[in-house]
Coordinates of C-alpha atoms and ligand atoms in Angstrom, one line a residue:
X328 CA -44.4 -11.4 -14.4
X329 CA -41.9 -13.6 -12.7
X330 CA -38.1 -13.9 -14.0
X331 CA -35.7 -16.7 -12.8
X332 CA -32.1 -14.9 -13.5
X333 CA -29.1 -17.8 -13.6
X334 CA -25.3 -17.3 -13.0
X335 CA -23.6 -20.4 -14.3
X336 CA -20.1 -21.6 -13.2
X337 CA -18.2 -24.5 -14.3
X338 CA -19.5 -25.9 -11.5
X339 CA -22.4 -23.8 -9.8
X340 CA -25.6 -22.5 -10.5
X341 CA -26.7 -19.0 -9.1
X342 CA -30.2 -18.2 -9.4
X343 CA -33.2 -15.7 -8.3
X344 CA -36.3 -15.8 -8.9
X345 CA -37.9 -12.3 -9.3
X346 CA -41.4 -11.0 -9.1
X347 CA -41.4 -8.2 -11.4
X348 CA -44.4 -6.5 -10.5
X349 CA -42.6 -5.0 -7.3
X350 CA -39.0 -6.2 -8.4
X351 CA -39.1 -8.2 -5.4
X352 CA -37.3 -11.6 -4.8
X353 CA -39.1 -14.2 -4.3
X354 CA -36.6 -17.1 -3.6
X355 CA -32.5 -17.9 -4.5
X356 CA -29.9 -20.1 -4.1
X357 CA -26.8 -21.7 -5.3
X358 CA -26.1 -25.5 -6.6
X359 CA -22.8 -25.6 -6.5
X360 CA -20.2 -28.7 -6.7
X361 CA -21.8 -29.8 -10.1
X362 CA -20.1 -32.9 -11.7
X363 CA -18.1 -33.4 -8.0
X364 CA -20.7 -34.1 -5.1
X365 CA -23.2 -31.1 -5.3
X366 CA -24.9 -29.2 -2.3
X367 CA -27.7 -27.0 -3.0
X368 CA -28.7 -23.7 -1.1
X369 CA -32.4 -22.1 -1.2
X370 CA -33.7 -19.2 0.6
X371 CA -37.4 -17.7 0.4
X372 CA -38.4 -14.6 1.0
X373 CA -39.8 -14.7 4.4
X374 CA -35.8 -15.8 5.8
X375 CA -36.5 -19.8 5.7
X376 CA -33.8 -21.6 4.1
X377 CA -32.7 -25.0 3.7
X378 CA -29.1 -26.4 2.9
X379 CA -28.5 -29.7 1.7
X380 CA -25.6 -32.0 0.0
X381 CA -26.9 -33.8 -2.7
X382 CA -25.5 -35.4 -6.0
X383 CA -25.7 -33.5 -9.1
X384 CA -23.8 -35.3 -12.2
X385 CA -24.5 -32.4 -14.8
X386 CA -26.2 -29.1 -15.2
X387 CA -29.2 -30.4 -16.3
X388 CA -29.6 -32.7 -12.9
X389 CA -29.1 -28.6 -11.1
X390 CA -31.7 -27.6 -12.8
X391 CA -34.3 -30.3 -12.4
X392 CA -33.1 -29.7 -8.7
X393 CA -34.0 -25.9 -8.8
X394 CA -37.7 -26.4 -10.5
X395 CA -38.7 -29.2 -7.8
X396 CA -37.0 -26.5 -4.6
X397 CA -39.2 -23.8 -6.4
X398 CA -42.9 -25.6 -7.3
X399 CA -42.6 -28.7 -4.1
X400 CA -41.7 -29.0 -0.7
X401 CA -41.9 -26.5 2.6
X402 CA -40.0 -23.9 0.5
X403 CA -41.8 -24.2 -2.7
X404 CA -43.0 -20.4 -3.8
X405 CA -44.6 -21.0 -6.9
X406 CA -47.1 -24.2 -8.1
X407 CA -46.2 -24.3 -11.6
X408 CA -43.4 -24.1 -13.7
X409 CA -45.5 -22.4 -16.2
X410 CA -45.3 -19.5 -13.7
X411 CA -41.9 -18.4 -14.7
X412 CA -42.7 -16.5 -17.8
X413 CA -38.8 -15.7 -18.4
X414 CA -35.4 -16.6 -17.8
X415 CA -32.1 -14.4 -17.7
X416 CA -28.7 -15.6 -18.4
X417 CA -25.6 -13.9 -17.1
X418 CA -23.1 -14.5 -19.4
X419 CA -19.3 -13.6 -19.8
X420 CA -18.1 -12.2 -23.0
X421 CA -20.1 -11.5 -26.3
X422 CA -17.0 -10.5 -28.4
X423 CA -18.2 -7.6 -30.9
X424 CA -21.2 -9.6 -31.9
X425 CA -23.7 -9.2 -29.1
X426 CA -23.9 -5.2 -28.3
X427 CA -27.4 -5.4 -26.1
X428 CA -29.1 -8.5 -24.2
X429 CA -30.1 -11.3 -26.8
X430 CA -32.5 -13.2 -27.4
X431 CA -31.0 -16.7 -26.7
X432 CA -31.2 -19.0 -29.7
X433 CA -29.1 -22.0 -30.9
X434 CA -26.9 -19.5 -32.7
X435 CA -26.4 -17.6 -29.5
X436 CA -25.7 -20.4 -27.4
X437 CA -23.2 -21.9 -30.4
X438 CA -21.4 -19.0 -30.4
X439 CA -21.1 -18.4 -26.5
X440 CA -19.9 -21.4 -25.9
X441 CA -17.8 -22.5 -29.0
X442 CA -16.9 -19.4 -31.1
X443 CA -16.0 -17.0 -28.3
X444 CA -14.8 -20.3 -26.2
X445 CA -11.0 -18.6 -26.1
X446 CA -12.0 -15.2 -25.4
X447 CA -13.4 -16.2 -22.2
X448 CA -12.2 -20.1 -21.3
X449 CA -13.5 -20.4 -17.9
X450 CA -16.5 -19.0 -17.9
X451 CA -18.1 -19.1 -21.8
X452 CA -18.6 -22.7 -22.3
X453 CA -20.1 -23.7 -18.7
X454 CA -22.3 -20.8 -19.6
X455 CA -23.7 -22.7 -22.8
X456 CA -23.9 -25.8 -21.1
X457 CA -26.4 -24.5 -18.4
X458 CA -27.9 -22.7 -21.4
X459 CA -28.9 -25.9 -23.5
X460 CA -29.6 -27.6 -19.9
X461 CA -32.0 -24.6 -18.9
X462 CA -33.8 -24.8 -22.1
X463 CA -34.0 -29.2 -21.9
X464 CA -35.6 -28.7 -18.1
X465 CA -37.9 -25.6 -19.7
X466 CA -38.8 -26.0 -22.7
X467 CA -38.0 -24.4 -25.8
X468 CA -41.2 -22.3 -25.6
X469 CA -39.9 -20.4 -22.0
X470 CA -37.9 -17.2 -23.9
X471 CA -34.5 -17.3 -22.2
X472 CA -32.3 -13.6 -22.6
X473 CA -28.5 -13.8 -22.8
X474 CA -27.2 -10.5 -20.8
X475 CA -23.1 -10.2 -21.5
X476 CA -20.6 -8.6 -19.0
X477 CA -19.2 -7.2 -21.4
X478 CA -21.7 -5.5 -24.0
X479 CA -22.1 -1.8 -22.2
X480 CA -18.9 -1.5 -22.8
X481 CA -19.1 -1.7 -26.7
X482 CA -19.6 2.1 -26.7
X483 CA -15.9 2.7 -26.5
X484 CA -15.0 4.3 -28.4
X485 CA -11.7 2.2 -31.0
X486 CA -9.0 4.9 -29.3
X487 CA -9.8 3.7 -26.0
X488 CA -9.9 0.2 -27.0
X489 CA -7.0 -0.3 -29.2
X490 CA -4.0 -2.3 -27.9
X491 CA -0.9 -0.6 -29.4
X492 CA 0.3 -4.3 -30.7
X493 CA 0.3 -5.1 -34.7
X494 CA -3.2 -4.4 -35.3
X495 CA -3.1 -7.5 -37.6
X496 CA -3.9 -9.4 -34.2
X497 CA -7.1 -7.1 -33.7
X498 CA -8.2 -8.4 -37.1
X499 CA -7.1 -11.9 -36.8
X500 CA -7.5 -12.5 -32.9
X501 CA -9.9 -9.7 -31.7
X502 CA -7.3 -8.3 -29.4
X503 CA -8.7 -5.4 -27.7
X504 CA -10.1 -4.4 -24.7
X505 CA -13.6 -5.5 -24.0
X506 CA -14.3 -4.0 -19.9
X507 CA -16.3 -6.6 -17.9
X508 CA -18.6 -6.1 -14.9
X509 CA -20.4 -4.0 -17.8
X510 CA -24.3 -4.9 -16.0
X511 CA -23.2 -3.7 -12.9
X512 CA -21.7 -0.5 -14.1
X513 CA -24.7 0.1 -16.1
X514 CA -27.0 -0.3 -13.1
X515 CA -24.5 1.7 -11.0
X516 CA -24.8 4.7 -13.1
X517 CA -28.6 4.4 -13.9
X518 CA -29.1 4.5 -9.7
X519 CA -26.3 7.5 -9.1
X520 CA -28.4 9.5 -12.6
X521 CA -31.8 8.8 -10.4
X522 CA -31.0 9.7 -7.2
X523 CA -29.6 13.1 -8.4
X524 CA -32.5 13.6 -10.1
X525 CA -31.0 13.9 -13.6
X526 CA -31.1 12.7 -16.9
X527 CA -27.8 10.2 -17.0
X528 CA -27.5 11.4 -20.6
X529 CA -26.4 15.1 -18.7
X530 CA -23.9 13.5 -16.4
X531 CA -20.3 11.9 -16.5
X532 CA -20.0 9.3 -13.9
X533 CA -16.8 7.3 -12.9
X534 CA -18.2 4.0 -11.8
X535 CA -16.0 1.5 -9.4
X536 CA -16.7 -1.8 -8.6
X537 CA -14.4 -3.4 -6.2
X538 CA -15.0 -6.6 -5.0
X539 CA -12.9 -9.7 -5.7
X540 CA -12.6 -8.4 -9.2
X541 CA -12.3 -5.2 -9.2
X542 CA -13.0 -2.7 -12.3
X543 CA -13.6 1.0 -12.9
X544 CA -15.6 2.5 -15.6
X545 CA -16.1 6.1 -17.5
X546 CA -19.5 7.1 -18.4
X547 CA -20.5 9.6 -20.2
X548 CA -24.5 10.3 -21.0
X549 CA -25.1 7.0 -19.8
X550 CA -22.2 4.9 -22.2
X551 CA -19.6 3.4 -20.9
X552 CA -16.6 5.5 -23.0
X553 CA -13.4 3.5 -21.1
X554 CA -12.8 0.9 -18.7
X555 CA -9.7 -0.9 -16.7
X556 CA -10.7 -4.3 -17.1
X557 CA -9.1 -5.4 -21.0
X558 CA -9.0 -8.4 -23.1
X559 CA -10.1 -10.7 -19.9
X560 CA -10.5 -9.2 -16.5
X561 CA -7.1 -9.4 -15.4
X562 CA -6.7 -5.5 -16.4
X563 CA -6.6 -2.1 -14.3
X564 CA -6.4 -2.4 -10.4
X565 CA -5.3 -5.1 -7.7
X566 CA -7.6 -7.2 -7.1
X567 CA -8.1 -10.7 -4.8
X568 CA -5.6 -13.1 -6.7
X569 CA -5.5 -11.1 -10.2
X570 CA -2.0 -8.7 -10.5
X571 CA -4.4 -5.5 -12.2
X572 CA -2.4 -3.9 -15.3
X573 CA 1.6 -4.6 -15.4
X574 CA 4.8 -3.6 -17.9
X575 CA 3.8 -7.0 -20.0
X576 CA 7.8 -7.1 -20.4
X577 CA 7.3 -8.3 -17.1
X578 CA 5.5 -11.6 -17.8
X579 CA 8.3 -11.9 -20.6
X580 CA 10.7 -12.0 -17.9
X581 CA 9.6 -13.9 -15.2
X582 CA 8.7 -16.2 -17.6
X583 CA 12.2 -16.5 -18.6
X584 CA 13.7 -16.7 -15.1
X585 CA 11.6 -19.1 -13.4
X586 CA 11.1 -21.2 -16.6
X587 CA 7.2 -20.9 -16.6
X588 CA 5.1 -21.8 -18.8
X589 CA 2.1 -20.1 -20.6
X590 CA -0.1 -21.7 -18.3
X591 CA 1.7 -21.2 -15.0
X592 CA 2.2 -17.4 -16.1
X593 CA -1.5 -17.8 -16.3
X594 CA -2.0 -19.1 -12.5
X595 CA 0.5 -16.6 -11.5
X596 CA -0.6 -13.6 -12.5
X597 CA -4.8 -14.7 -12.3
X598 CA -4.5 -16.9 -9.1
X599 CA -1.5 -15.9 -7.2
X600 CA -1.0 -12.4 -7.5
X601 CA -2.8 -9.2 -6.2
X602 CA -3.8 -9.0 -2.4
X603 CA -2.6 -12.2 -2.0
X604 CA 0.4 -12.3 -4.0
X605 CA 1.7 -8.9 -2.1
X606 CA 0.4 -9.0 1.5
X607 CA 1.3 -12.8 1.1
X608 CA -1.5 -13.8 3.8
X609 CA -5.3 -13.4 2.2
X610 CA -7.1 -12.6 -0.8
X611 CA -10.2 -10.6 1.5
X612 CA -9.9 -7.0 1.5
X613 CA -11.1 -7.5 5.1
X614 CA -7.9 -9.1 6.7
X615 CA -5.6 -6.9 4.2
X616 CA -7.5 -4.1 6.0
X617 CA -7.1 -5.6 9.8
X618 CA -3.3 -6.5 9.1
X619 CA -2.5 -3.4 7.7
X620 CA -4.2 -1.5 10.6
X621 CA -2.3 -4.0 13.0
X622 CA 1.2 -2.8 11.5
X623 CA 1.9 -5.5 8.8
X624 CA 3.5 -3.6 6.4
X625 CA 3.3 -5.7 3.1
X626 CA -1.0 -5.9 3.8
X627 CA -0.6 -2.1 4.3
X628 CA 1.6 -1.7 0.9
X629 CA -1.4 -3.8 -1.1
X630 CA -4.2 -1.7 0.7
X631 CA -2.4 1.5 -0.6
X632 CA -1.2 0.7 -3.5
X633 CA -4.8 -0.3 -4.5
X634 CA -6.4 2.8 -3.0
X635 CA -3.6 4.9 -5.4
X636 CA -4.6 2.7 -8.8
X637 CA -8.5 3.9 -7.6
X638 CA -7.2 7.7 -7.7
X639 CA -4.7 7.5 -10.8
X640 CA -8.1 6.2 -12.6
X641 CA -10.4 8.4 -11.8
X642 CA -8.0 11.1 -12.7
X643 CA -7.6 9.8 -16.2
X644 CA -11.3 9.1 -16.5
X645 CA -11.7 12.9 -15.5
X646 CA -9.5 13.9 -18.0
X647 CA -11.3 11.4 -20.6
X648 CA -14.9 12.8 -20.2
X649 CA -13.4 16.4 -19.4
X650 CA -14.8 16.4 -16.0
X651 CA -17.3 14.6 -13.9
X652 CA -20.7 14.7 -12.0
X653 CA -20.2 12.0 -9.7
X654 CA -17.9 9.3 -8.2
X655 CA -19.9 5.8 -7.4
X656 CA -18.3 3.1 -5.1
X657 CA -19.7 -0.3 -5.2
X658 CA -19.1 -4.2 -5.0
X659 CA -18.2 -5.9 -1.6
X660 CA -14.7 -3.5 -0.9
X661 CA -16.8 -0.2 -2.7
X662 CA -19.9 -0.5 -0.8
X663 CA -18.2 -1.9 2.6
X664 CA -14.6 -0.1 3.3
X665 CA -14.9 3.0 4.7
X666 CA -11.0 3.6 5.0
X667 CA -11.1 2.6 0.9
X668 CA -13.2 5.3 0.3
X669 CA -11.6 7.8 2.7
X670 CA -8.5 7.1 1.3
X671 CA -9.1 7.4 -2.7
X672 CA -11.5 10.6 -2.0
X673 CA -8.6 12.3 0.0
X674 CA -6.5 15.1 -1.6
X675 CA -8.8 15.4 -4.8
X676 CA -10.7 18.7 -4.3
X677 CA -9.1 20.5 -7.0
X678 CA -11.3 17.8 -9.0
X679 CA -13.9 18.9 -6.6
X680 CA -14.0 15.6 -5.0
X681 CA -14.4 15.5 -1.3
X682 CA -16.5 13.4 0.9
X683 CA -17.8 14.1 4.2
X684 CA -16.0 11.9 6.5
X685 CA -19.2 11.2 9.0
X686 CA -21.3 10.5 6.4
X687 CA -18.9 7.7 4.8
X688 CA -18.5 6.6 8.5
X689 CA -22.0 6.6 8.7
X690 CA -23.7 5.3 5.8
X691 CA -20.8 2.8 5.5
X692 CA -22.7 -0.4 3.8
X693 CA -25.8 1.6 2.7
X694 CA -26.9 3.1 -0.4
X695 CA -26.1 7.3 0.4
X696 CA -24.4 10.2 -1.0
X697 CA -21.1 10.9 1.7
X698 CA -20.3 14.2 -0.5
X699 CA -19.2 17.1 1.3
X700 CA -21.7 19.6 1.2
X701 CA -18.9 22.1 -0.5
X702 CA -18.1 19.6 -3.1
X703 CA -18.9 20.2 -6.7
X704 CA -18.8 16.4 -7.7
X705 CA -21.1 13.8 -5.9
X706 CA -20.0 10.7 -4.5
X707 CA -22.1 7.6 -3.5
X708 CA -21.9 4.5 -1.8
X709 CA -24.5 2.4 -4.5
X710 CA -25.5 -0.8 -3.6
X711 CA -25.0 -2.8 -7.1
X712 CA -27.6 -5.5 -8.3
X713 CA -26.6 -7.5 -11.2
X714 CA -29.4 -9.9 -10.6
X715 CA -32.0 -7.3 -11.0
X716 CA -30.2 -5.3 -14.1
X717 CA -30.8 -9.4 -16.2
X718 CA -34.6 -9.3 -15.0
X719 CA -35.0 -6.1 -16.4
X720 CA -33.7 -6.4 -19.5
X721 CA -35.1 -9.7 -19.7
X722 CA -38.1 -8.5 -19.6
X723 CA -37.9 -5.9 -21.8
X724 CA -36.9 -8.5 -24.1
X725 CA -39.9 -10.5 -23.7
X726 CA -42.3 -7.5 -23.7
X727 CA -40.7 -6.5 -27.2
X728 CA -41.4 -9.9 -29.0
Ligands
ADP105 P1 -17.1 -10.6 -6.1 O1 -16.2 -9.8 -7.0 O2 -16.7 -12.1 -6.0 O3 -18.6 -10.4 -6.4 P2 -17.6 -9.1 -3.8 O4 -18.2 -7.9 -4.5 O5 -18.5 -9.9 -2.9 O6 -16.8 -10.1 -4.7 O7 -16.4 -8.5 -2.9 C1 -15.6 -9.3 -2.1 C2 -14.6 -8.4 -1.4 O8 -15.4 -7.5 -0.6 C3 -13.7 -9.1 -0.4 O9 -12.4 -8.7 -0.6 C4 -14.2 -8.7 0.9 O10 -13.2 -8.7 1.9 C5 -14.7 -7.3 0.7 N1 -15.6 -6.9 1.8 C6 -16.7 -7.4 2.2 N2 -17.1 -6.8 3.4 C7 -16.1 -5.9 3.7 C8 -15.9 -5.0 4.7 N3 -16.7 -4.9 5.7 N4 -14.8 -4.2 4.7 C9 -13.9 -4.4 3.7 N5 -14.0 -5.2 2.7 C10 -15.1 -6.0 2.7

């Protein structure tokens, strides 16, 4: 069975296309500049790849783009359309409403893009779009499976995701917090649970993705029970541009001093803050890591301060789930910083954390366990795969109908 997974931008198109009999990929690429100019990258298996800037007016245009790449040309890996027997959607936020990966319907797609529009502005309704323009180039008959960021994260239990605000605005607005980054988490655990040989419904595993959004998750017996990202992603740790969890009387005030509006608070605390907002000079772990080594002491301040948040967390979490099994880094900054890791993991063996400083040096950017061989809980360096979490479930979903 072959699955074609999409991530949809406002203005890009991500996709993979999967062979499911050895989870292999078969081809992927990006369209992105959709509406502007458009250029469109597509890579096969074997390494060949072709780049090339070409007009694309809508999402519908990127997608007609994508079936003639995959079934014509050099680089074509499939003759027919009619191979794909599946599609996958990666998709934002599904409120309350959509606890496990959908079945996409016009109700689905109405409510992704329209009646959860302000819970996730950005990203929601460019999601829909490619939706509808997926199912135009496809055909109604090709099932297509909404999988939400934020759905493994419905297990919460209501303390941990309560805002302590009138709780007529959970009832009115849905103010709470959601978590995002819920399919990587969820493939994050699954791997750590497998590769120590034990059923993930016996183990409590703090999960952290850090990349460019960063966000770490408790789970216990394989549900996610809390998480740092909230209401949007802007929650829990430093990241790229985004300030990670503040005293909200903070916004209140800034707000009031520098006469901002609701939408420059917005830009400030989502575009401008974080790595770049405190080191001042780059929004890439990788040059807040150089600097800081180099003596610059505002890119060191942001590369500790982050590394802290990491420890404070998985302290809580501990606390939370009354212990835990194993500590997973991954995302571009988990699965690729060695000093990161060093860093968080240091000073915590009376949680019976501690990582064997050769093995993190060693299996830096590989999936490996660095645990020290004294240590009672396990740490990994996991390799996270969103792409491959939507096939999966999408073809779960298909195989159930
Ligand atoms: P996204 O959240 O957009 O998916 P990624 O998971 O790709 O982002 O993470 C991007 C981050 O990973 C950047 O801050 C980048 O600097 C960081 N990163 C990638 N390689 C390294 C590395 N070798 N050392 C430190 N950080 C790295």
């Amino acid at each position: 069975m072959k699955i074609l997974v999409i991530n949809a931008g406002s203005s890009s198109l991500k996709y993979q296309l999967i062979d499911m009999t050895d989870e292999s990929v078969i081809a992927k690429g990006n369209v992105e500049r959709i509406g502007v100019d458009g250029i469109i990258t597509h890579k096969v298996a074997d390494g060949r790849s072709v780049k090339e800037n070409k007009p694309f007016a809508t999402h519908k245009d990127a997608f007609e783009e994508l079936v003639s790449r995959l079934t014509t040309g050099e680089l074509a890996v499939i003759s027919n359309i009619n191979e794909i027997a599946a599609i996958g959607h990666r998709v934002l936020h599904g409120s309350e409403k959509y606890k496990v990966t959908t079945l996409i319907t016009d109700e689905v797609i109405y409510d992704i893009g329209v009646t959860f529009k302000d819970l996730g502005p950005l990203h929601n309704p460019p999601q829909a779009v490619a939706m509808q323009a997926c199912r135009d180039v496809f055909g109604a008959e090709v099932p297509m499976a909404a999988v939400f960021d934020t759905s493994f994260h419905q297990t919460m239990p209501d303390k941990a995701y309560i805002f302590g605000i009138p709780y007529e605005y959970y009832e009115k607005y849905h103010i709470r917090r959601y978590g995002f980054h819920g399919t990587s988490h969820r493939f994050v655990s699954a791997r750590v649970a497998e590769l120590m040989g034990k059923p993930i419904e016996e183990l409590k595993i703090i999960s952290c993705h850090l990349g460019n959004g960063s966000s770490i998750t408790a789970v216990n017996k394989g549900k996610s029970v809390d998480t740092t990202m909230g209401f949007t992603p802007l929650d829990g740790v430093i990241m790229g541009t985004r300030s990670g969890g503040i005293d909200p009387s903070v916004v209140l005030y800034l707000m009031e001093k520098e006469g901002l509006t609701p939408a420059e608070m917005n830009t400030l605390l989502n575009k401008k803050s974080g790595f770049i907002g405190l080191s001042g000079k780059s929004t890439d772990s990788r040059d807040i890591v150089d600097l800081s080594l180099a003596g610059d002491y505002r890119a060191s301040l942001t590369a500790h301060a982050l590394r802290y948040q990491i420890k404070k967390y998985i302290g809580a979490y501990t606390a939370a789930m009354n212990g835990v099994d194993a500590i997973a880094f991954t995302g571009g900054i988990g699965e690729n910083s060695l000093h990161l890791r060093s860093e968080v993991c240091e000073d915590m063996d009376y949680l019976g954390i501690k990582i064997d400083e050769e093995l993190n040096v060693k299996y830096d950017r590989q999936e490996h366990d660095i645990s020290a061989a004294d240590a009672r809980v396990k740490t990994f360096i996991i390799k996270t795969n969103e792409e491959l979490l939507i096939a999966r479930d999408t073809k779960a979903l298909v195989e159930s109908l």
